[in-house]
Short mmCIF file of C-alpha atoms in Angstrom, two decimals:
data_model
loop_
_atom_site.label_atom_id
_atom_site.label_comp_id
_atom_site.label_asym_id
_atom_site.label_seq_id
_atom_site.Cartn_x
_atom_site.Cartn_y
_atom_site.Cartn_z
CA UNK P 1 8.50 -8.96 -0.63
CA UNK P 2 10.77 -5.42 -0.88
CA UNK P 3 12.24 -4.81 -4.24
CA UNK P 4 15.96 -4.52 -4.62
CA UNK P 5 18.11 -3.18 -7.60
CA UNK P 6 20.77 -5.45 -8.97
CA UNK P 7 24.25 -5.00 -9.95
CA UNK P 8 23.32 -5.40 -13.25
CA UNK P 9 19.89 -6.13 -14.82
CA UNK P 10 18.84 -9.65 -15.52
CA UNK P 11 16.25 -10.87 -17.83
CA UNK P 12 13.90 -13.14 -18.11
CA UNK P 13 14.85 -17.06 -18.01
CA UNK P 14 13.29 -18.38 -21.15
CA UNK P 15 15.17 -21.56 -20.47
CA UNK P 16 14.58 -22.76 -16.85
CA UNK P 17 13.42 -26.09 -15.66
CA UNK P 18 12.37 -25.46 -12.13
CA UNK P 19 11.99 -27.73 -8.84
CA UNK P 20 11.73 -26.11 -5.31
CA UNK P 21 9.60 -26.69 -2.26
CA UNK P 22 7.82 -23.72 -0.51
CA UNK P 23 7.30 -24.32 3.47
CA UNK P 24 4.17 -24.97 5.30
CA UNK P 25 2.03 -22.93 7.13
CA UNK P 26 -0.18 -23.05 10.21
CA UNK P 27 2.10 -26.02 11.87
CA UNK P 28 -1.32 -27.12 12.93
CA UNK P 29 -2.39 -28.18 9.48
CA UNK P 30 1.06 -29.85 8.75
CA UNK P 31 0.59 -33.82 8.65
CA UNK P 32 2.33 -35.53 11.74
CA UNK P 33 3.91 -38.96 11.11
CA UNK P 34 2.13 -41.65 14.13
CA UNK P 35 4.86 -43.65 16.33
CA UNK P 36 5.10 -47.21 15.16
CA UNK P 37 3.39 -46.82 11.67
CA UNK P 38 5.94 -45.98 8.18
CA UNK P 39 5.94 -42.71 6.92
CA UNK P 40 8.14 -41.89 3.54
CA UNK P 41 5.83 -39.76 1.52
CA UNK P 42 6.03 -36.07 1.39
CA UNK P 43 5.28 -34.02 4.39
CA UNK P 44 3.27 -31.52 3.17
CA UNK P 45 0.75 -30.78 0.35
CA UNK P 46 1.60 -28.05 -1.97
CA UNK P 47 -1.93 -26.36 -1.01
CA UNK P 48 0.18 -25.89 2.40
CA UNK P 49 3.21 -25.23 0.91
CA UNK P 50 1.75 -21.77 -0.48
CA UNK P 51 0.09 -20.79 2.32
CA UNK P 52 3.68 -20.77 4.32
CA UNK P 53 4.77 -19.42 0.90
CA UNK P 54 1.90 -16.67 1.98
CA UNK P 55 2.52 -16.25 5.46
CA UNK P 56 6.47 -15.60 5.33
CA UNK P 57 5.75 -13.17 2.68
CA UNK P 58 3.43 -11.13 4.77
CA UNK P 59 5.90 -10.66 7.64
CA UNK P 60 8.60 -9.72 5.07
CA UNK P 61 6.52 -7.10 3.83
CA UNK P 62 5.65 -5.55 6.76
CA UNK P 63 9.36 -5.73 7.91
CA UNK P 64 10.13 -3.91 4.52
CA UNK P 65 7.61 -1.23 4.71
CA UNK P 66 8.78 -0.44 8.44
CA UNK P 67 12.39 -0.97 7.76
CA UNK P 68 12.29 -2.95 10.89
CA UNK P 69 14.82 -5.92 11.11
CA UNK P 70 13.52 -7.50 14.42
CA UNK P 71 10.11 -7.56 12.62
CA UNK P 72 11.46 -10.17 10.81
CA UNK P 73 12.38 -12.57 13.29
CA UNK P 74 8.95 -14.42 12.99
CA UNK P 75 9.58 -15.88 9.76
CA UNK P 76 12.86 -15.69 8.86
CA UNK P 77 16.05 -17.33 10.25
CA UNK P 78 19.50 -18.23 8.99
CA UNK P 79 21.47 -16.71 6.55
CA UNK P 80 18.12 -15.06 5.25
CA UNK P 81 18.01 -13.06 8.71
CA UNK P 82 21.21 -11.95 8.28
CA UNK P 83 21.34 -10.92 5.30
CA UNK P 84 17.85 -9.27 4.81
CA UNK P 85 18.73 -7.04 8.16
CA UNK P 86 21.46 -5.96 6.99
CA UNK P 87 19.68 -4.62 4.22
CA UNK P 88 17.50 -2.82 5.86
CA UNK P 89 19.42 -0.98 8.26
CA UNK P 90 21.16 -0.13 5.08
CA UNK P 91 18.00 0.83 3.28
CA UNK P 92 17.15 2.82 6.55
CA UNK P 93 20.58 4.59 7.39
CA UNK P 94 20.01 5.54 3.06
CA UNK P 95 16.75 6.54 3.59
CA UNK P 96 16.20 4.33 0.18
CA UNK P 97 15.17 0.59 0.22
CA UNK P 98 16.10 0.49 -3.94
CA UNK P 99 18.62 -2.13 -3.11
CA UNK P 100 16.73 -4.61 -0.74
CA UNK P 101 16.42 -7.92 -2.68
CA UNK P 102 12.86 -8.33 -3.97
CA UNK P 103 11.87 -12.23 -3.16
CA UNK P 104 7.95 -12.95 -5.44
CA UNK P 105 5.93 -14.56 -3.21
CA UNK P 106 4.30 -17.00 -6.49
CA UNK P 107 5.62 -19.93 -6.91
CA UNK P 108 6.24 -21.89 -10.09
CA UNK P 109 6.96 -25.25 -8.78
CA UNK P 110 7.34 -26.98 -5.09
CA UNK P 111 9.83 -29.50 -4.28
CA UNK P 112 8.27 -31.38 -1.39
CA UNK P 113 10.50 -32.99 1.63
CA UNK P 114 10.01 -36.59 2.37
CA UNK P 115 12.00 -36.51 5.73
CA UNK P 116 9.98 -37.67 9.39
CA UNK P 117 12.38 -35.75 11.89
CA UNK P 118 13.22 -32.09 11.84
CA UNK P 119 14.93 -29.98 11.41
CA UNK P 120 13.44 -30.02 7.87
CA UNK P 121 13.88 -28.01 4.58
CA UNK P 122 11.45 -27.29 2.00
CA UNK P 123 12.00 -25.12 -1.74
CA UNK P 124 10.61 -22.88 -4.06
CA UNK P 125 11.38 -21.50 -6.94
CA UNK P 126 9.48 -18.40 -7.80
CA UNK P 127 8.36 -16.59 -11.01
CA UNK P 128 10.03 -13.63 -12.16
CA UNK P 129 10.06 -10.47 -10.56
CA UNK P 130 8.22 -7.60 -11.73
CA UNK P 131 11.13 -6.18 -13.32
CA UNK P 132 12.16 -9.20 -15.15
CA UNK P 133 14.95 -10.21 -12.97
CA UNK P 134 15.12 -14.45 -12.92
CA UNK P 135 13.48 -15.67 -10.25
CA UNK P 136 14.85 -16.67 -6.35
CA UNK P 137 15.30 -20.51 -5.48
CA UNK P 138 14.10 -20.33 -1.81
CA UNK P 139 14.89 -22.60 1.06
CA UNK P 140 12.55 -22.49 3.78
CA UNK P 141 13.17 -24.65 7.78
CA UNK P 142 11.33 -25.82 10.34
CA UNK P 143 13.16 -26.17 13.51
CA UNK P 144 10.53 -28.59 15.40
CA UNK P 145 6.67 -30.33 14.68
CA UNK P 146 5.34 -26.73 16.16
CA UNK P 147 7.14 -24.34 15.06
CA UNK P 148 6.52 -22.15 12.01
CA UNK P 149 8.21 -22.25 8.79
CA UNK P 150 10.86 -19.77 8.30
CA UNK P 151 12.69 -18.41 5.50
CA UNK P 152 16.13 -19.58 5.82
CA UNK P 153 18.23 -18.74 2.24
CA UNK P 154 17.12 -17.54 -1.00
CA UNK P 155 19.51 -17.35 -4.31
CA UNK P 156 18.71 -15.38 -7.57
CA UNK P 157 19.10 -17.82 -10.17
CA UNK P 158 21.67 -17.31 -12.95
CA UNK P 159 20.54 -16.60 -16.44
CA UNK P 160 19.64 -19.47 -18.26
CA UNK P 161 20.20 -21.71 -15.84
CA UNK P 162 18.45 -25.35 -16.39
CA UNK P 163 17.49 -26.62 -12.90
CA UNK P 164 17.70 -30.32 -12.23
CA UNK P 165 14.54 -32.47 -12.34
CA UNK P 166 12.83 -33.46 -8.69
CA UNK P 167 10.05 -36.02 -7.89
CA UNK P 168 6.60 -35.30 -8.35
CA UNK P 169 4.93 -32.91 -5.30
CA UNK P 170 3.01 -35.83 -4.53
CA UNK P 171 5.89 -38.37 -4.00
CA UNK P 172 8.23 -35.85 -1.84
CA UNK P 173 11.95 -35.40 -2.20
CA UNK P 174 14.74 -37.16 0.05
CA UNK P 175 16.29 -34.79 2.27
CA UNK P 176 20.56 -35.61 1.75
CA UNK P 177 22.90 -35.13 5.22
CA UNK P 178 26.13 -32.59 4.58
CA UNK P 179 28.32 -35.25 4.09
CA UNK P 180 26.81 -37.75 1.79
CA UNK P 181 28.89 -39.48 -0.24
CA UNK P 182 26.46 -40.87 -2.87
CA UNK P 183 27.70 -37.77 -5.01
CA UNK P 184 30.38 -36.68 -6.96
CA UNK P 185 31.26 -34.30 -3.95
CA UNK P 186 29.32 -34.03 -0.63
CA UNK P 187 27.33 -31.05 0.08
CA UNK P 188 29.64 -29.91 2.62
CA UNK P 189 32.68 -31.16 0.63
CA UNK P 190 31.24 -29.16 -2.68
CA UNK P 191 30.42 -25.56 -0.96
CA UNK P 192 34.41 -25.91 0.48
CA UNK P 193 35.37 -26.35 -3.20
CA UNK P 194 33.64 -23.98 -4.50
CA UNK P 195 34.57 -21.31 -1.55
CA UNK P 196 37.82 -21.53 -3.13
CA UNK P 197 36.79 -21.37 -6.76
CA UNK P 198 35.47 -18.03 -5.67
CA UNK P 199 38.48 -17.14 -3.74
CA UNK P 200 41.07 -18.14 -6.14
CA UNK P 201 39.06 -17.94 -9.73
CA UNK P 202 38.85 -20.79 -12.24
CA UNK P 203 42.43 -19.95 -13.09
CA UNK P 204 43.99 -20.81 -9.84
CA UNK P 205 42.02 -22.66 -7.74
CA UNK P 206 42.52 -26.51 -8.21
CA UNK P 207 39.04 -27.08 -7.54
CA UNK P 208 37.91 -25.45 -10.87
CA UNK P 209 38.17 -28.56 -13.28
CA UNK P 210 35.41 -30.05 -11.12
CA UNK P 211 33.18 -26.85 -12.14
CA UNK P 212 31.10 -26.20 -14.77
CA UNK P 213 31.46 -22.66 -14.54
CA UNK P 214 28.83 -20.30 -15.92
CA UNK P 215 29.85 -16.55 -17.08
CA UNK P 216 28.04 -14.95 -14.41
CA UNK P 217 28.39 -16.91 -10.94
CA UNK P 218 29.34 -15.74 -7.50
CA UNK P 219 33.19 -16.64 -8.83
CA UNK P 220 32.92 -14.67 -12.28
CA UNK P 221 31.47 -11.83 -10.04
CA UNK P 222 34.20 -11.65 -7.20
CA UNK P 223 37.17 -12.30 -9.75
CA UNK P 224 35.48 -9.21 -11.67
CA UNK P 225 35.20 -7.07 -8.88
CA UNK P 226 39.15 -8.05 -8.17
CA UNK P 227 40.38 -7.24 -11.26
CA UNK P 228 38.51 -3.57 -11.22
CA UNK P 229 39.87 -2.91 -8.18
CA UNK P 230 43.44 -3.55 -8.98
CA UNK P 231 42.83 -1.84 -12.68
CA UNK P 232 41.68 1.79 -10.60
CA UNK P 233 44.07 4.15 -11.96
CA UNK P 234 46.68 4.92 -9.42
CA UNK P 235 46.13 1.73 -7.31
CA UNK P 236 49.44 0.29 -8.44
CA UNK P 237 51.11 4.36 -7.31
CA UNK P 238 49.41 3.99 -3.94
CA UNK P 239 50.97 0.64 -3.16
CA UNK P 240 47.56 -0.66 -3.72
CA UNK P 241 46.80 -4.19 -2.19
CA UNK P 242 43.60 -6.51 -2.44
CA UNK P 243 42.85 -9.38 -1.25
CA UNK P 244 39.48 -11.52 -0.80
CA UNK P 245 38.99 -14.72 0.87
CA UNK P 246 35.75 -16.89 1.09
CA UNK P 247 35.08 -20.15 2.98
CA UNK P 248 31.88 -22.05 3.31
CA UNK P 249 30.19 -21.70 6.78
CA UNK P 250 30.29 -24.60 8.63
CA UNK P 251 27.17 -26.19 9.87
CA UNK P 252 24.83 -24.05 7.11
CA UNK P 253 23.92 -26.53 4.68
CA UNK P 254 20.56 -27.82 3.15
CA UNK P 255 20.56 -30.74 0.69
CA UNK P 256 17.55 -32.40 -1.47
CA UNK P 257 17.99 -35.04 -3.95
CA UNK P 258 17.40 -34.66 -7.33
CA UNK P 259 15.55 -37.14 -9.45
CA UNK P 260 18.75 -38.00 -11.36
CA UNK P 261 20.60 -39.26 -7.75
CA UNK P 262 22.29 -35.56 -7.30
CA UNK P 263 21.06 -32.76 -5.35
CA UNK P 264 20.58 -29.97 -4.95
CA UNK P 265 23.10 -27.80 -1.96
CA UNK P 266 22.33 -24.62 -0.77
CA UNK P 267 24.83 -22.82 1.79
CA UNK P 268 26.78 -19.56 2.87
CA UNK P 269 29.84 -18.31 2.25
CA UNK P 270 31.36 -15.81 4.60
CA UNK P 271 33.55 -13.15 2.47
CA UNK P 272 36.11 -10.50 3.26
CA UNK P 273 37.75 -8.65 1.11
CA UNK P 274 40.63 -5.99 1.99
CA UNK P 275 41.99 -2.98 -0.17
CA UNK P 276 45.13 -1.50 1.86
CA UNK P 277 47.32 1.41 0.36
CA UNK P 278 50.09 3.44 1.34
CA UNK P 279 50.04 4.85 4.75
CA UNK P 280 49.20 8.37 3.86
CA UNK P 281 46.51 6.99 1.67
CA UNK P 282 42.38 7.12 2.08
CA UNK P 283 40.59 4.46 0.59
CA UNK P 284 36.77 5.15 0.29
CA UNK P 285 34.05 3.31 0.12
CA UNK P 286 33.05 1.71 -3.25
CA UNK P 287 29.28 1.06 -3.56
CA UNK P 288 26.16 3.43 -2.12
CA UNK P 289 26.19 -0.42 0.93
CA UNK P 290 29.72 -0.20 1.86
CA UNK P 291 29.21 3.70 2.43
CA UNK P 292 26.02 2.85 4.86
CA UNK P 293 27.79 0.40 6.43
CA UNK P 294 30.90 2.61 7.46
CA UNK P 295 28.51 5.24 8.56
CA UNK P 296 30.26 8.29 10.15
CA UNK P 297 33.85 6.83 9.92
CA UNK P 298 36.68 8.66 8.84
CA UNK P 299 38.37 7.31 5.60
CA UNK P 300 41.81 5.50 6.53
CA UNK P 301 44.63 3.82 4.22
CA UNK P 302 42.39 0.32 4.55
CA UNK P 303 38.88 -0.78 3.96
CA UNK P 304 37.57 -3.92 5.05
CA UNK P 305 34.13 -5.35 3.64
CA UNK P 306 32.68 -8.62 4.93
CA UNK P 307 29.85 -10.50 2.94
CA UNK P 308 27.15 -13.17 3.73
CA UNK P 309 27.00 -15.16 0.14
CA UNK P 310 23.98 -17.99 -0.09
CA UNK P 311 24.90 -19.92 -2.83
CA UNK P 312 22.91 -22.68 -4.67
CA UNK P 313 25.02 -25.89 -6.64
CA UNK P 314 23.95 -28.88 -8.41
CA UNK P 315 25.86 -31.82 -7.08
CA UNK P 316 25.78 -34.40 -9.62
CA UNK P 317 26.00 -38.76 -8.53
CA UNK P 318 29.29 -39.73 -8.25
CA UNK P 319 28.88 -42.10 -11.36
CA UNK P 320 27.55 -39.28 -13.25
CA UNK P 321 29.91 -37.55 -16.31
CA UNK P 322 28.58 -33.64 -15.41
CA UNK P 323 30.01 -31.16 -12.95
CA UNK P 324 28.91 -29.45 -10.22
CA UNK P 325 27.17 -26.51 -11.66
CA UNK P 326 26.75 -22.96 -9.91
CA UNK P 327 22.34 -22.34 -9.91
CA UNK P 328 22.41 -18.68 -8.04
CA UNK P 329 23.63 -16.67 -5.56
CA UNK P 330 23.55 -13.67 -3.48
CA UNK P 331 26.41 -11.41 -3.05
CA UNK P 332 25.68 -8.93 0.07
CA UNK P 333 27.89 -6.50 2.18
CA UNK P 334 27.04 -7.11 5.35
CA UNK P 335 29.68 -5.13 7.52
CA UNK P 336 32.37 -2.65 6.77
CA UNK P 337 35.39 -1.54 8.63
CA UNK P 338 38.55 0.53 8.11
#
């Protein structure tokens, strides 16, 4: 898959204990469970696993080399659709597809789901990419026993993150429902919290204590941003306002159990952020996206940016001492207004 240049460069993870599931391919080969008899192993083998791994790649590619968003459509759904289309219009309307998010397609390990009813969600974590970034946790759906696996998130995993432990490929992973309360937070409960971690920073937000916050999450990223913003020198002269807000999208969450009673929750966050100054005032765009994304609009005394954020958390068993830990995310402009 297309290659994308990050904010800043991240290297290698020396230290990361991986579990994901990939998808399956050729919905034909994918085992069926029989009316009447009990089904609670794993639904797919991993040999199938990389083929879907295989196929959704493909159709990315091509997308990527065509700069083609409906070419996607075939394999990829969800946030991932959104996201990834945005980025190549953007890559298109900048003649330059340096910033569309490269996505391996090798795995390192596949965390296999267990459920008989769809829709169902299966995981990958890749290697590395070629430039040493850490590698993507992937989530991949299947809507229906016929339809074909699609990409549906993907996250770029935070340096030195330690993944939590799954069951073996072989025994299959337990899907977990949005609000399960066998944790120390459920899924949909956790991506609300930390919505407003991100919104508020670890300072503020009284959320935060139930965090163990790494230096460079989604929150550490958007508080950073912030605080550059309001440091510009004559922002304070211009009557300078920002202001960003981030809640959890309802309805867009995928849960698997970890082999410790916890899980693992991927999900989006829809962002907007606002930078207002005095009337008389221009405020331009701030990155090479945001400038795409406004296109041929004149500059005015606001800028509005929205964002599609897929986030990744460890949700720990509600009996369990640790806190919910940030894995990854993916921080992309997705519309800009002024």
């Amino acid at each position: 898959m297309n290659r994308r240049t990050t904010r800043r460069g991240l290297a290698a993870v020396s230290a990361v204990v991986v579990g994901s599931v990939l998808l399956a391919g050729c919905t034909e080969d994918v085992p069926q469970p029989q009316a009447g008899e009990p089904f609670d192993g794993p639904v797919l083998t991993e040999e199938q696993e990389t083929k879907v791994l295989s196929a959704v790649s493909t159709t990315v590619q091509k997308a990527d080399k065509k700069l083609d968003p409906a070419a996607l459509k075939s394999r990829v759904t969800g946030p991932a659709l959104e996201v990834r289309a945005s980025q190549l219009d953007v890559a298109k309307s900048r003649d330059d597809s340096s910033l569309v998010t490269e996505i391996p397609d090798e795995s390192q390990q596949l965390v296999i789901p267990t459920t008989s009813t769809w829709p169902r969600t299966s995981y990958s974590i890749t290697v590395p990419t070629e430039d040493l970034e850490t590698p993507r946790l992937v989530a991949f759906e299947q809507d229906s026993a016929r339809a074909a696996y699609k990409m549906w998130s993907w996250v770029q995993l935070l340096p030195g993150v330690v993944m939590p432990a799954f069951a073996d490929a072989g025994i299959g992973s337990e899907a977990v429902a949005s609000d399960d309360d066998s944790l120390a937070a459920t899924p949909a409960d956790a991506l609300n919290q930390y919505a407003d971690v991100v919104t508020l920073g670890s300072e503020e937000s009284s959320f935060a204590k139930g965090f163990d916050l790494p230096e460079e999450d989604l929150a550490a990223r958007v508080q950073g941003d912030a605080k550059n913003v309001r440091s510009t020198p004559g922002f304070e002269d211009a009557d300078g306002e920002f202001e960003a807000k981030f809640s959890a999208r309802k309805g867009d969450i995928r849960s698997v159990r970890t082999a410790d009673g916890g899980a693992l929750v991927m999900g989006a966050l829809d962002g907007r952020t606002t930078l207002t100054v005095e009337e008389e005032g221009e405020v331009p765009p701030f990155t090479e996206t945001q400038k795409a994304l406004l296109g041929d609009a004149g500059l005015t005394n606001e800028l509005e940016v929205e964002y599609t954020d897929m986030v990744a958390l460890y949700v720990p068993a509600k009996d369990s001492d640790e806190k919910i830990r940030p894995l990854g995310y993916s921080h992309v402009a997705t519309a800009a207004s002024n």
